[in-house]
Short mmCIF file of C-alpha atoms in Angstrom, two decimals:
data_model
loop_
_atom_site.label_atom_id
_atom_site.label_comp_id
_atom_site.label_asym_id
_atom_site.label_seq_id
_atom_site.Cartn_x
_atom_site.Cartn_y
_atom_site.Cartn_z
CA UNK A 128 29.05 6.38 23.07
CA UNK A 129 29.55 3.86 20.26
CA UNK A 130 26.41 2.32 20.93
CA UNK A 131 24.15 5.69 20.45
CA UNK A 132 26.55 6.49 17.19
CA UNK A 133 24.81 3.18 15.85
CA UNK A 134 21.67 4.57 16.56
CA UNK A 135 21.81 7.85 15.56
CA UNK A 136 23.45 6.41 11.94
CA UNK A 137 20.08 3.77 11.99
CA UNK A 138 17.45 6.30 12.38
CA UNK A 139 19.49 9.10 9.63
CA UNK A 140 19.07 5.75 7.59
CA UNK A 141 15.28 5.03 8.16
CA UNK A 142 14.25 8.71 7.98
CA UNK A 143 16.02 9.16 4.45
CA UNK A 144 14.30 6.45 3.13
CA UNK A 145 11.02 6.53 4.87
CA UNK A 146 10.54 10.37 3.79
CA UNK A 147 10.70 9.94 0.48
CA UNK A 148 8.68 7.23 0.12
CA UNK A 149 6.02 8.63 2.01
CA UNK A 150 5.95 11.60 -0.10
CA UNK A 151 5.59 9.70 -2.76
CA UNK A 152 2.74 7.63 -1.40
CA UNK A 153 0.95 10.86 -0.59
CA UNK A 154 1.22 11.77 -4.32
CA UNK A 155 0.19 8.14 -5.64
CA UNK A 156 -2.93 8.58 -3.36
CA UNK A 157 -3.73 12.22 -4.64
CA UNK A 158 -3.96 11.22 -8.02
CA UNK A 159 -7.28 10.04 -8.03
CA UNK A 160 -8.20 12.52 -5.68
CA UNK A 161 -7.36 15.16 -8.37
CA UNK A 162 -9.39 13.18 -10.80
CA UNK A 163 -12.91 13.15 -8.43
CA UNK A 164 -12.20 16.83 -7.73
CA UNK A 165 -12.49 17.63 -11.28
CA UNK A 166 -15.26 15.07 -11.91
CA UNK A 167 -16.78 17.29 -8.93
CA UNK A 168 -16.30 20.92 -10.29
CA UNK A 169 -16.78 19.97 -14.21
CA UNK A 170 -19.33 17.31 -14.57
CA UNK A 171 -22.71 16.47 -12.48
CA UNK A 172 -23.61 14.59 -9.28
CA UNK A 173 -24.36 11.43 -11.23
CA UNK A 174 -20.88 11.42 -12.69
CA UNK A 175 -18.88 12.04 -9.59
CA UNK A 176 -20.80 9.27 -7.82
CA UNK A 177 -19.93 6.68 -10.30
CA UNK A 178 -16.35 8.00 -10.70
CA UNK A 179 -16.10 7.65 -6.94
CA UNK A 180 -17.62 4.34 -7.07
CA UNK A 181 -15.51 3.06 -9.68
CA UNK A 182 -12.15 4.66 -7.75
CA UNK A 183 -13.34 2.43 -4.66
CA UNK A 184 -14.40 -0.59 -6.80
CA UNK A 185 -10.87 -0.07 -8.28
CA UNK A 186 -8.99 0.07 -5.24
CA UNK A 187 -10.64 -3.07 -3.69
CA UNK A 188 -10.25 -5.52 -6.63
CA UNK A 189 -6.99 -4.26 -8.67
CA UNK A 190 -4.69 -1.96 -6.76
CA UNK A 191 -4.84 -3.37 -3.04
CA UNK A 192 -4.27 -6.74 -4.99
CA UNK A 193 -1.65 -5.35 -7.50
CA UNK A 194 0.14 -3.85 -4.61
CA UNK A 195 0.00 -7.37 -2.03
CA UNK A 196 1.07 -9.04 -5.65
CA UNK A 197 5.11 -7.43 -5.61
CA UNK A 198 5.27 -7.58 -1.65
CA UNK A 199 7.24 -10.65 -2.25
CA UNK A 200 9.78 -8.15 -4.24
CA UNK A 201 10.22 -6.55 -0.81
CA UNK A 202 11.57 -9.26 0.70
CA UNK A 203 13.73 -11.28 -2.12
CA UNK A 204 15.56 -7.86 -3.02
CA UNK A 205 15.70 -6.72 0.46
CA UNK A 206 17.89 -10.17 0.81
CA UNK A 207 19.56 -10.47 -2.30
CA UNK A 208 20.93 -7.10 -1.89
CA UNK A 209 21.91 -7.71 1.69
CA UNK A 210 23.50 -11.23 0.54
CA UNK A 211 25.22 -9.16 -2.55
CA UNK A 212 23.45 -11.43 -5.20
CA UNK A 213 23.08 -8.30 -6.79
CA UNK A 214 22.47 -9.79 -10.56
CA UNK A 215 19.52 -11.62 -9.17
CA UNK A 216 17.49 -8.96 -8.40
CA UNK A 217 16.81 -8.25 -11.78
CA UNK A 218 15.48 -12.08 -12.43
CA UNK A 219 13.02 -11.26 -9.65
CA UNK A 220 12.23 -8.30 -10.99
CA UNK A 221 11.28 -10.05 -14.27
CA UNK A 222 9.35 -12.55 -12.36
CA UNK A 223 7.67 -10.22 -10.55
CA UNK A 224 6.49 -8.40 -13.63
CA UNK A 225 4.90 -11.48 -15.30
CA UNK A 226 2.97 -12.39 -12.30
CA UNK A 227 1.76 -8.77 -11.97
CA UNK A 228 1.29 -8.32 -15.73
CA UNK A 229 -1.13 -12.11 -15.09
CA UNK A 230 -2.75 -10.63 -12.28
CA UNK A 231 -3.69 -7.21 -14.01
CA UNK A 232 -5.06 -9.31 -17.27
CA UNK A 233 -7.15 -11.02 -14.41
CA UNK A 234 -8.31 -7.43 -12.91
CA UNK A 235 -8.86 -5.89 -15.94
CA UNK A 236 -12.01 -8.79 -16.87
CA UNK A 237 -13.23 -8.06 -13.80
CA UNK A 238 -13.59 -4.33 -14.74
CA UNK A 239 -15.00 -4.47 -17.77
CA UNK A 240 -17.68 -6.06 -16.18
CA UNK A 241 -18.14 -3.82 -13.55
CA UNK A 242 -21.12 -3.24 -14.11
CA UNK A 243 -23.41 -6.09 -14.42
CA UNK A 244 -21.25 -6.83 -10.90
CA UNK A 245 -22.65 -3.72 -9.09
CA UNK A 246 -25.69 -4.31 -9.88
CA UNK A 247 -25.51 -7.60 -9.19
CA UNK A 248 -24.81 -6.06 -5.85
CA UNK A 249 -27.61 -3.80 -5.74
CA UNK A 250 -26.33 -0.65 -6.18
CA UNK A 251 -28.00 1.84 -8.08
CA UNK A 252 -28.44 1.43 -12.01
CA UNK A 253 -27.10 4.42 -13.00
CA UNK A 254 -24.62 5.05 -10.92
CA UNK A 255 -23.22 1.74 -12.25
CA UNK A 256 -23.28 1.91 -15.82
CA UNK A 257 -21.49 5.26 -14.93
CA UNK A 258 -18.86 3.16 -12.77
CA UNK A 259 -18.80 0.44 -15.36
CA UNK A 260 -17.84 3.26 -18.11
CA UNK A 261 -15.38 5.09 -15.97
CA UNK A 262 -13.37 1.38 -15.05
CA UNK A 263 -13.21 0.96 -18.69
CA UNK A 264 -10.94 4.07 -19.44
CA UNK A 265 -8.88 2.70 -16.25
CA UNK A 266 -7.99 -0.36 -17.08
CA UNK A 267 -4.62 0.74 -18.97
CA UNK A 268 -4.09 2.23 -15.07
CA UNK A 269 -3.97 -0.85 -13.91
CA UNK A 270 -1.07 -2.86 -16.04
CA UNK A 271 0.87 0.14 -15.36
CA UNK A 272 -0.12 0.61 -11.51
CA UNK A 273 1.68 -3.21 -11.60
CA UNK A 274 4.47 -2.46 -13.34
CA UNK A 275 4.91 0.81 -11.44
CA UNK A 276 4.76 -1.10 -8.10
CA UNK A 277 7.54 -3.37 -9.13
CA UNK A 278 9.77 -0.64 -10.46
CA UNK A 279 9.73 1.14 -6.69
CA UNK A 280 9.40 -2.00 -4.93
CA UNK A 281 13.06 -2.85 -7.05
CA UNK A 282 14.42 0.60 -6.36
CA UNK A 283 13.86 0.89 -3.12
CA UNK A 284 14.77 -2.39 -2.11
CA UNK A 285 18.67 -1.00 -3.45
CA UNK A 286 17.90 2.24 -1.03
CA UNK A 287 17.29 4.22 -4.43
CA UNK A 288 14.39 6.40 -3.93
CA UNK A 289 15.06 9.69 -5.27
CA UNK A 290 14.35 8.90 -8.83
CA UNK A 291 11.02 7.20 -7.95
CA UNK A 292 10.22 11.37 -5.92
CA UNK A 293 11.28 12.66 -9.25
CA UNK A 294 8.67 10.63 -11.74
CA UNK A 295 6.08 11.08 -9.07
CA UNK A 296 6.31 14.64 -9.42
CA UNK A 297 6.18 14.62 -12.86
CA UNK A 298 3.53 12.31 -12.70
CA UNK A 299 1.53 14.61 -10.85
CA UNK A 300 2.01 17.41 -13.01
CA UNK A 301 1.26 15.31 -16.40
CA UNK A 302 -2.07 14.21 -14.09
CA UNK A 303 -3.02 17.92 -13.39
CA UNK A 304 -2.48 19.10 -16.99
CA UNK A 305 -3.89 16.19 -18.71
CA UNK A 306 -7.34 16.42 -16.30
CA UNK A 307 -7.27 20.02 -16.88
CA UNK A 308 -7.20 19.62 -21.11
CA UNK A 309 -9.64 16.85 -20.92
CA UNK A 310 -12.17 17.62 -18.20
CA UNK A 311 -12.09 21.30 -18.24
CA UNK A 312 -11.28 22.27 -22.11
CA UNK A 313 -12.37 19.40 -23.96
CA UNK A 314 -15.24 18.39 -21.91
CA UNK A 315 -14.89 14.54 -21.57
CA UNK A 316 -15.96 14.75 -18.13
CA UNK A 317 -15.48 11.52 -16.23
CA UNK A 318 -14.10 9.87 -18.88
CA UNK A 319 -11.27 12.40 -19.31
CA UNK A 320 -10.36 12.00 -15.69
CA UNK A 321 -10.11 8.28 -16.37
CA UNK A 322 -7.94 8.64 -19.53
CA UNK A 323 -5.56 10.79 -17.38
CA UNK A 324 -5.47 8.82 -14.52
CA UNK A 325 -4.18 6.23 -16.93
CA UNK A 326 -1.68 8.13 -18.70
CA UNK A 327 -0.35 9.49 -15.42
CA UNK A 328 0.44 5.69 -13.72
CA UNK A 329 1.96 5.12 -17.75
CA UNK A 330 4.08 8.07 -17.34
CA UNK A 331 5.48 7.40 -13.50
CA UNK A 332 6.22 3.71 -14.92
CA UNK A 333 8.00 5.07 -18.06
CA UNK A 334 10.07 6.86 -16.29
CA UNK A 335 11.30 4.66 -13.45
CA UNK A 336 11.72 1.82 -16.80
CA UNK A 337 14.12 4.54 -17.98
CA UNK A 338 16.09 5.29 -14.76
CA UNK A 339 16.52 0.95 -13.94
CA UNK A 340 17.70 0.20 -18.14
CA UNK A 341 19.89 3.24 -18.46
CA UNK A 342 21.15 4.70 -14.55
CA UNK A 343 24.70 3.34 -13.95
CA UNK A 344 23.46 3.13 -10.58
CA UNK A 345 21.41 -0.15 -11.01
CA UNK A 346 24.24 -1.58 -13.73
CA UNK A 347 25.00 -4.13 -11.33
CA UNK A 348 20.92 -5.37 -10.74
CA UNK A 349 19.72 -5.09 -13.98
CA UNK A 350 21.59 -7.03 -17.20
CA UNK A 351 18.55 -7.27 -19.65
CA UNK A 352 15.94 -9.36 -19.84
CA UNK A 353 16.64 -13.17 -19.07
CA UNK A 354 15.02 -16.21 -20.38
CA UNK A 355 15.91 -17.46 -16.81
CA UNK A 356 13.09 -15.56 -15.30
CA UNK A 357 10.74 -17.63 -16.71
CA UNK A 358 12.09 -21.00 -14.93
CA UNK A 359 12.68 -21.05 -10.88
CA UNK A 360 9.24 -19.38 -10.27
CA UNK A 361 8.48 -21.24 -6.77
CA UNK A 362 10.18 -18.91 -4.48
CA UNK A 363 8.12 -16.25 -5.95
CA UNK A 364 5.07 -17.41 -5.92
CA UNK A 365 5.69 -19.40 -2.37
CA UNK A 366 5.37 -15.30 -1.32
CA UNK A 367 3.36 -13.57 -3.52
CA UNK A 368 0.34 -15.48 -3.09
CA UNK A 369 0.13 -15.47 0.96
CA UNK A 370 1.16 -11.22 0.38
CA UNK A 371 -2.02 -10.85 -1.46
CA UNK A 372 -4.01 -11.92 0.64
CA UNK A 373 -2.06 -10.68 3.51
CA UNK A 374 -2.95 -6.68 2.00
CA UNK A 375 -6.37 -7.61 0.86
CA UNK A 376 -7.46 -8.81 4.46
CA UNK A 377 -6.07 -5.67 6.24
CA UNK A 378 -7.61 -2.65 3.36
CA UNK A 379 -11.19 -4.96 2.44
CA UNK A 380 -11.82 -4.39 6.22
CA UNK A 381 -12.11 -0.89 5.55
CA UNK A 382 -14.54 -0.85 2.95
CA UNK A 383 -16.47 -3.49 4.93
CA UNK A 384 -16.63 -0.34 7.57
CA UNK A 385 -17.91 1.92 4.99
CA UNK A 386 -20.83 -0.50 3.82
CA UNK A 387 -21.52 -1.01 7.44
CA UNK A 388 -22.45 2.81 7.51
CA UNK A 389 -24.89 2.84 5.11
CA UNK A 390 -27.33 0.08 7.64
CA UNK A 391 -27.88 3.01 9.78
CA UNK A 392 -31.02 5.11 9.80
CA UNK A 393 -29.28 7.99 7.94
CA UNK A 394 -27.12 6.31 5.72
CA UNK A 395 -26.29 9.51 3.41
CA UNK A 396 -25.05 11.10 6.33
CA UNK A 397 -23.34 8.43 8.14
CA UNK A 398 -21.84 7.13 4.86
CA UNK A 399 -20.02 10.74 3.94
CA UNK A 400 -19.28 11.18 7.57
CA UNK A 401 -16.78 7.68 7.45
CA UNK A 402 -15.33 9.05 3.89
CA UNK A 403 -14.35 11.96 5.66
CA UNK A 404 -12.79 9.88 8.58
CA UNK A 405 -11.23 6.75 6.01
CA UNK A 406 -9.96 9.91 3.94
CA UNK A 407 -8.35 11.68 6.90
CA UNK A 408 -6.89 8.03 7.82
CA UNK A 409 -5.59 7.53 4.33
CA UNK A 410 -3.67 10.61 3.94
CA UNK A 411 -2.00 9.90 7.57
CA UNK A 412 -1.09 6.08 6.48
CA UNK A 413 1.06 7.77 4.26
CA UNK A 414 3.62 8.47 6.89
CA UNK A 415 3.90 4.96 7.99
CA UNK A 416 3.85 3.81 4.78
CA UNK A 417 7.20 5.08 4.37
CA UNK A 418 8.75 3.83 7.79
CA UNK A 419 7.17 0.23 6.25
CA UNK A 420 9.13 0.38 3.73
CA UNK A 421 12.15 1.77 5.88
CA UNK A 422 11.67 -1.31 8.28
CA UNK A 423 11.27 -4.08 5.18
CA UNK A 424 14.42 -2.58 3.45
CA UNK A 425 17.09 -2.37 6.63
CA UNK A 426 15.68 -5.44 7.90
CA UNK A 427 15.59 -7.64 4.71
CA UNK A 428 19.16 -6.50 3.53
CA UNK A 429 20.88 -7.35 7.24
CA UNK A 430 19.24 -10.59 8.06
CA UNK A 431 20.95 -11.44 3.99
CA UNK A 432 23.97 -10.08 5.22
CA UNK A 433 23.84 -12.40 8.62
CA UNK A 434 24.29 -9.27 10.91
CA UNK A 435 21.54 -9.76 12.84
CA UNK A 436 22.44 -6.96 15.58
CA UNK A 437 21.59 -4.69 12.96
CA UNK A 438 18.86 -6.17 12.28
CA UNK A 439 17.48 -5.79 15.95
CA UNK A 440 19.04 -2.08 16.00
CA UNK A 441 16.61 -1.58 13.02
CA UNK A 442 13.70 -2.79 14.04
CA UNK A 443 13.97 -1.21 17.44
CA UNK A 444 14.80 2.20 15.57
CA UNK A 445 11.94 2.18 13.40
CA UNK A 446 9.39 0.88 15.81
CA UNK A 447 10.62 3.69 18.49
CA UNK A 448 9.97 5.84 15.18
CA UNK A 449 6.41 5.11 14.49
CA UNK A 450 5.19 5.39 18.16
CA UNK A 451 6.61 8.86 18.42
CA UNK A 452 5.15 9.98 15.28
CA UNK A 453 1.78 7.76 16.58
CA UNK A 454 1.52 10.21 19.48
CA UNK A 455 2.44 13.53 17.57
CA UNK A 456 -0.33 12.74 14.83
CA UNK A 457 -2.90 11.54 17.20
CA UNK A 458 -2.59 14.41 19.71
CA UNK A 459 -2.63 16.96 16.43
CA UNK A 460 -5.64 15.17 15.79
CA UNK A 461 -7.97 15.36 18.81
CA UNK A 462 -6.66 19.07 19.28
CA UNK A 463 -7.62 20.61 15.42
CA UNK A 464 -10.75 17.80 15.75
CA UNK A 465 -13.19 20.35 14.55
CA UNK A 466 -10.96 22.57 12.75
CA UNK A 467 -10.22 19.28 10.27
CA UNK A 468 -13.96 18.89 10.43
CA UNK A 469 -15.05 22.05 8.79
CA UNK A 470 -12.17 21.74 6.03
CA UNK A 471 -14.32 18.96 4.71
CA UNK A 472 -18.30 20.40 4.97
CA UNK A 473 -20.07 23.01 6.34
CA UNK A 474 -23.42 20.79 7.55
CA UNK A 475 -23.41 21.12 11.08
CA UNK A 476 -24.15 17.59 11.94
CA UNK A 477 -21.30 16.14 9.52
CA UNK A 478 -19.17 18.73 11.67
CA UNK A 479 -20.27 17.15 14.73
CA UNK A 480 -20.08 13.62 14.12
CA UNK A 481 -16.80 13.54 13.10
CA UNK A 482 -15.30 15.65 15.61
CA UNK A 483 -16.56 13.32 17.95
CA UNK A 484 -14.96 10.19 15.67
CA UNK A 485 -11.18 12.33 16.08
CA UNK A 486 -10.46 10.29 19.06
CA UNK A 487 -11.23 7.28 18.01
CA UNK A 488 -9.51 8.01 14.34
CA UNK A 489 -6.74 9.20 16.45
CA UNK A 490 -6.31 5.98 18.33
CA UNK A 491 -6.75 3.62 15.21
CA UNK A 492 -3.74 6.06 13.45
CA UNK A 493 -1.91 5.26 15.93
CA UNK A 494 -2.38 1.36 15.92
CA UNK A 495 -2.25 1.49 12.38
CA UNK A 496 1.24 2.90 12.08
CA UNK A 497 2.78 0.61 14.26
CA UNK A 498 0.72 -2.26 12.52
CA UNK A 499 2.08 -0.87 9.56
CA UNK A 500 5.97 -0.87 10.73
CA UNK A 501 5.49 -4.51 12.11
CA UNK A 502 4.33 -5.64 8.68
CA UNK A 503 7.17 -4.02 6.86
CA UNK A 504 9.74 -6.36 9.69
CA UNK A 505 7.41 -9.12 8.81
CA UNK A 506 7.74 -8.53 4.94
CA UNK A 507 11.96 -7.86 5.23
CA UNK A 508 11.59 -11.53 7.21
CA UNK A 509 9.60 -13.60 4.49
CA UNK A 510 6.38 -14.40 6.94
CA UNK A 511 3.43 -13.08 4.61
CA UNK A 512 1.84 -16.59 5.08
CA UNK A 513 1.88 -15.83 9.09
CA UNK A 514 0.45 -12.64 8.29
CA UNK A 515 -2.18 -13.78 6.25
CA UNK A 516 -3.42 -15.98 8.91
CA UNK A 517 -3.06 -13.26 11.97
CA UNK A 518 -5.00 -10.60 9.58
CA UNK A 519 -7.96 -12.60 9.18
CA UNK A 520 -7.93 -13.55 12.83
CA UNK A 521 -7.70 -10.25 13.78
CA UNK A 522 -9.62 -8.08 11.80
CA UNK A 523 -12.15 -10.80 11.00
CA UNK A 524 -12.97 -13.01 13.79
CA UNK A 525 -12.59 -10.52 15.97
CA UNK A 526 -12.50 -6.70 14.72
CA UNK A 527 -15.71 -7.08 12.41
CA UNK A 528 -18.02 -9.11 14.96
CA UNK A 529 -16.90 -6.25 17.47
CA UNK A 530 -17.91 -3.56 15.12
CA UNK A 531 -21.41 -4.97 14.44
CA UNK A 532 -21.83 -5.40 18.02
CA UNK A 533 -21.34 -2.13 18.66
CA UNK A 534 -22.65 -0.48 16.27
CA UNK A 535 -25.77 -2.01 15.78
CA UNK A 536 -26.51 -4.27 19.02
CA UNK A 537 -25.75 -1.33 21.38
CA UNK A 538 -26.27 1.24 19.16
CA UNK A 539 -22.77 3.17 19.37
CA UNK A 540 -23.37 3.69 15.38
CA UNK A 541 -20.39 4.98 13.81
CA UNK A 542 -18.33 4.66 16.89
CA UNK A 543 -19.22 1.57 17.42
CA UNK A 544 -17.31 0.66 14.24
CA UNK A 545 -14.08 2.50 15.00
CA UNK A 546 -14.68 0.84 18.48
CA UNK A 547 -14.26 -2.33 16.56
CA UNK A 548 -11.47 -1.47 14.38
CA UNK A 549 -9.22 -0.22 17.20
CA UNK A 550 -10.03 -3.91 18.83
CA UNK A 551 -9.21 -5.77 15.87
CA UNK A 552 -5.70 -3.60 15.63
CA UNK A 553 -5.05 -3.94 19.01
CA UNK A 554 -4.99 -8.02 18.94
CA UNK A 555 -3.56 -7.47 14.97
CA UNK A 556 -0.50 -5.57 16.88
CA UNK A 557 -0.40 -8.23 19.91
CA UNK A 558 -0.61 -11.40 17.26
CA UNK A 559 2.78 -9.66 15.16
CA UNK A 560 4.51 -8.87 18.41
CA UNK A 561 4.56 -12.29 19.68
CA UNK A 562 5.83 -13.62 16.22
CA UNK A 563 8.58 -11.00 16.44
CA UNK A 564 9.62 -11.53 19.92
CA UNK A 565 9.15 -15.36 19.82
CA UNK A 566 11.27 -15.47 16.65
CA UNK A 567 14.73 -17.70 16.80
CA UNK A 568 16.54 -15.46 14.60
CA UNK A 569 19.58 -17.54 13.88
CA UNK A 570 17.06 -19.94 11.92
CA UNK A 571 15.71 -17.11 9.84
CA UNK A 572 19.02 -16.08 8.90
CA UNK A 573 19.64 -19.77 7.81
CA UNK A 574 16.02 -19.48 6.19
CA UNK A 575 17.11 -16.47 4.32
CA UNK A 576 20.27 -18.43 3.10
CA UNK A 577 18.49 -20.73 2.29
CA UNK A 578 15.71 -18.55 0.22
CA UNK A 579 18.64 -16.36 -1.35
CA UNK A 580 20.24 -20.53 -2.61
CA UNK A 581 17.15 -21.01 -4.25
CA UNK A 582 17.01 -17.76 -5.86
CA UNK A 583 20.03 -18.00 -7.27
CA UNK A 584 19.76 -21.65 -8.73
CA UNK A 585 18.92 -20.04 -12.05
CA UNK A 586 19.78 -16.45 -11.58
CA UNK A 587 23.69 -16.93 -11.46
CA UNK A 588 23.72 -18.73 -14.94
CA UNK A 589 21.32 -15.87 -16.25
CA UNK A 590 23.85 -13.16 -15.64
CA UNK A 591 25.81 -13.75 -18.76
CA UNK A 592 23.03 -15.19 -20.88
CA UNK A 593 20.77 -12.41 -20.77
CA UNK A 594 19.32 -11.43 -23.96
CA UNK A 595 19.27 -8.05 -25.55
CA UNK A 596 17.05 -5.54 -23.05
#
């Protein structure tokens, strides 16, 4: 009886953190579908094409990099607050803002010359320069995407997550309004869209700054701003490099599927027939997304607190979590196939094809989510380096040759590369198991003493030197 009143209080714990945060990914995800939906109903094709360009060419080089850049937040706070070092977590936080503010200084030459790059590529002229103009009005987006990521990453890492629902609503809201004045009644078109998607990711951050300097609730793990941030940067960096790479290898397979599509005979249709399937996938990520985040938090914060039964009981909770929800959203899938279908086009062949693609979505969902959960117990753990190396393997030396072998040797087309994908998730899932289940967990605790020591060599002193915030 004691035993299932553990349980019960570990999934109440995952499912009130994992909801919000999945809400608010949803809304993070919609704002730049707001902004192409005005681009769509305001402006012309030639606008929404590079606008939808630009929002992919965004994705790939700044905010899947931006967001890989503070997964090393996840798993310092995660420990620090387990370990109750709770005055260091706002030195990492510090640190982790200077290397995202370097990294979006980095980004942001790569956008502004965007274009040159896609043509460089080969992509179509115009649809370039439009791309090139749109990144321009996005690049304030992207300092505050970084910033933004931090705040949450911070917040969440304390099991605070209401505030960050509350300036994602408003967010939203500011996004609708400020697309509406600019696209609809002042006519900027795509570049309106651009300048709100900006002032929307400025707004979130601004508010979250607000909450962390002036909430009594993080009074204990934020004191100001330190000079000590800038000094004791190696733990840091000794994760925020591999968890770069470790997000970039998983999401650039993706849009490695989508070029893929347009090598087959009718690219136009095959091509919107995979945004309509990576779209679908996206906005059902979202759910996992939060039970990631769940998983990194309650796993980080007991392995710092040395109660590694918890720690189990967690990630047995949230992995029992994902596979239930896996087989709800999958099944929900294959049965409204063609239903889902027809909410996205009325061409009869689009319709087809991807009702056909529902199983095969339904299945990569599924491996996806629990993908998803084991790299949140990864992230809570501190092994982004192993994850870099078991994401390439996977999805690289093994998911991508599959895909071109069936789509183009035997001809399975689109299939063929969701074929692929759900073989490079499958040995992704098997890889991250055996780490797991292989693990001596009495040395990671010692490792995460040993992390949270080093953390601290500075931090400590920093708590009553901190300079005025």
């Amino acid at each position: 009886m004691e035993t299932w009143k553990k349980v019960w209080k570990e999934v109440q714990r995952q499912l009130l953190l994992a909801g919000p945060v999945s809400l608010v990914t949803l809304m993070q995800i919609s704002l730049l579908m707001i902004s192409l939906m005005f681009i769509g109903h305001n402006d012309g094709k030639l606008a929404l094409a590079g606008a939808s360009m630009a929002t992919a060419f965004a994705a790939v080089t700044g905010y899947y990099v931006l967001v890989g850049s503070t997964n090393a937040l996840d798993t310092l706070c995660s420990q620090l607050f387990g370990a109750k070092h709770y005055p260091i977590l706002g030195i990492e936080l510090q640190r982790a803002i200077i290397f995202s503010s370097a990294t979006s200084v980095m980004i942001s030459i790569i956008w502004a010359n965007a274009t040159p790059i896609l043509i460089a590529m080969h992509q179509d002229h115009e649809i370039s320069h439009e791309a090139g103009r749109y990144l321009l009005y996005l690049v304030p987006s992207n300092f505050a995407f970084g910033l933004l990521q931090c705040f949450r990453s911070f917040l969440q890492n304390q099991n605070i997550v209401n505030p960050i629902v509350l300036s994602s609503v408003v967010a939203t809201i500011v996004h609708i309004l400020c697309c509406w004045i600019m696209v609809c009644k002042y006519e900027w078109g795509s570049s309106g869209a651009a300048v709100a998607t900006s002032i929307s990711y400025c707004v979130n951050a601004f508010c979250l700054a607000l909450f962390i300097k002036f909430s009594s609730t993080c009074k204990e793990t934020w004191n100001g701003f330190s000079k000590q941030a800038l000094h004791n940067f190696l733990p840091y960096m000794k994760l925020a490099l591999p968890s770069v790479l470790m997000e970039c290898f998983k999401t650039w397979a993706f849009e490695i599927l989508i070029i893929f599509s347009g090598f087959f005979p009718n690219p136009v249709l095959e091509t919107s027939v995979q945004s309509i399937c990576l779209n679908t996938f996206g906005l059902i990520w979202s759910i996992p997304a939060g039970l990631m985040v769940s998983a990194s938090v309650r796993v980080g914060n007991e392995i710092g607190a040395k109660n590694l039964e918890a720690a189990r009981l967690a990630m047995v909770v949230v992995s029992v979590i994902v596979i239930i929800e896996g087989l709800v959203v999958g099944i929900s899938i294959i049965l409204l196939r063609k239903m889902w279908a027809e909410l996205y086009s009325n061409d009869k062949n689009v319709v087809k094809i991807v009702s056909s693609l529902m199983p095969f979505l339904a299945m990569s969902c599924f491996l996806n989510g629990f993908q998803t959960v084991l790299s949140g117990i990864f992230k809570g753990c501190g092994w982004q380096n192993k994850g870099v190396y078991l994401n390439l393997a996977a999805f690289y030396f093994v998911g991508i040759p599959c895909q071109v072998t069936f789509a183009f040797v035997l001809h399975m087309k689109s299939k063929g590369l969701w074929l692929g994908m759900i073989i490079g998730f499958v040995v992704n899932v098997i890889f991250f198991l055996m780490i797991i289940l292989r693990a001596n967990w009495d040395k990671e605790v010692m490792k995460a003493e040993n992390r949270v020591k080093e953390c601290s060599t500075y931090g400590e002193k920093s708590s009553g030197q901190n300079n005025s915030s």
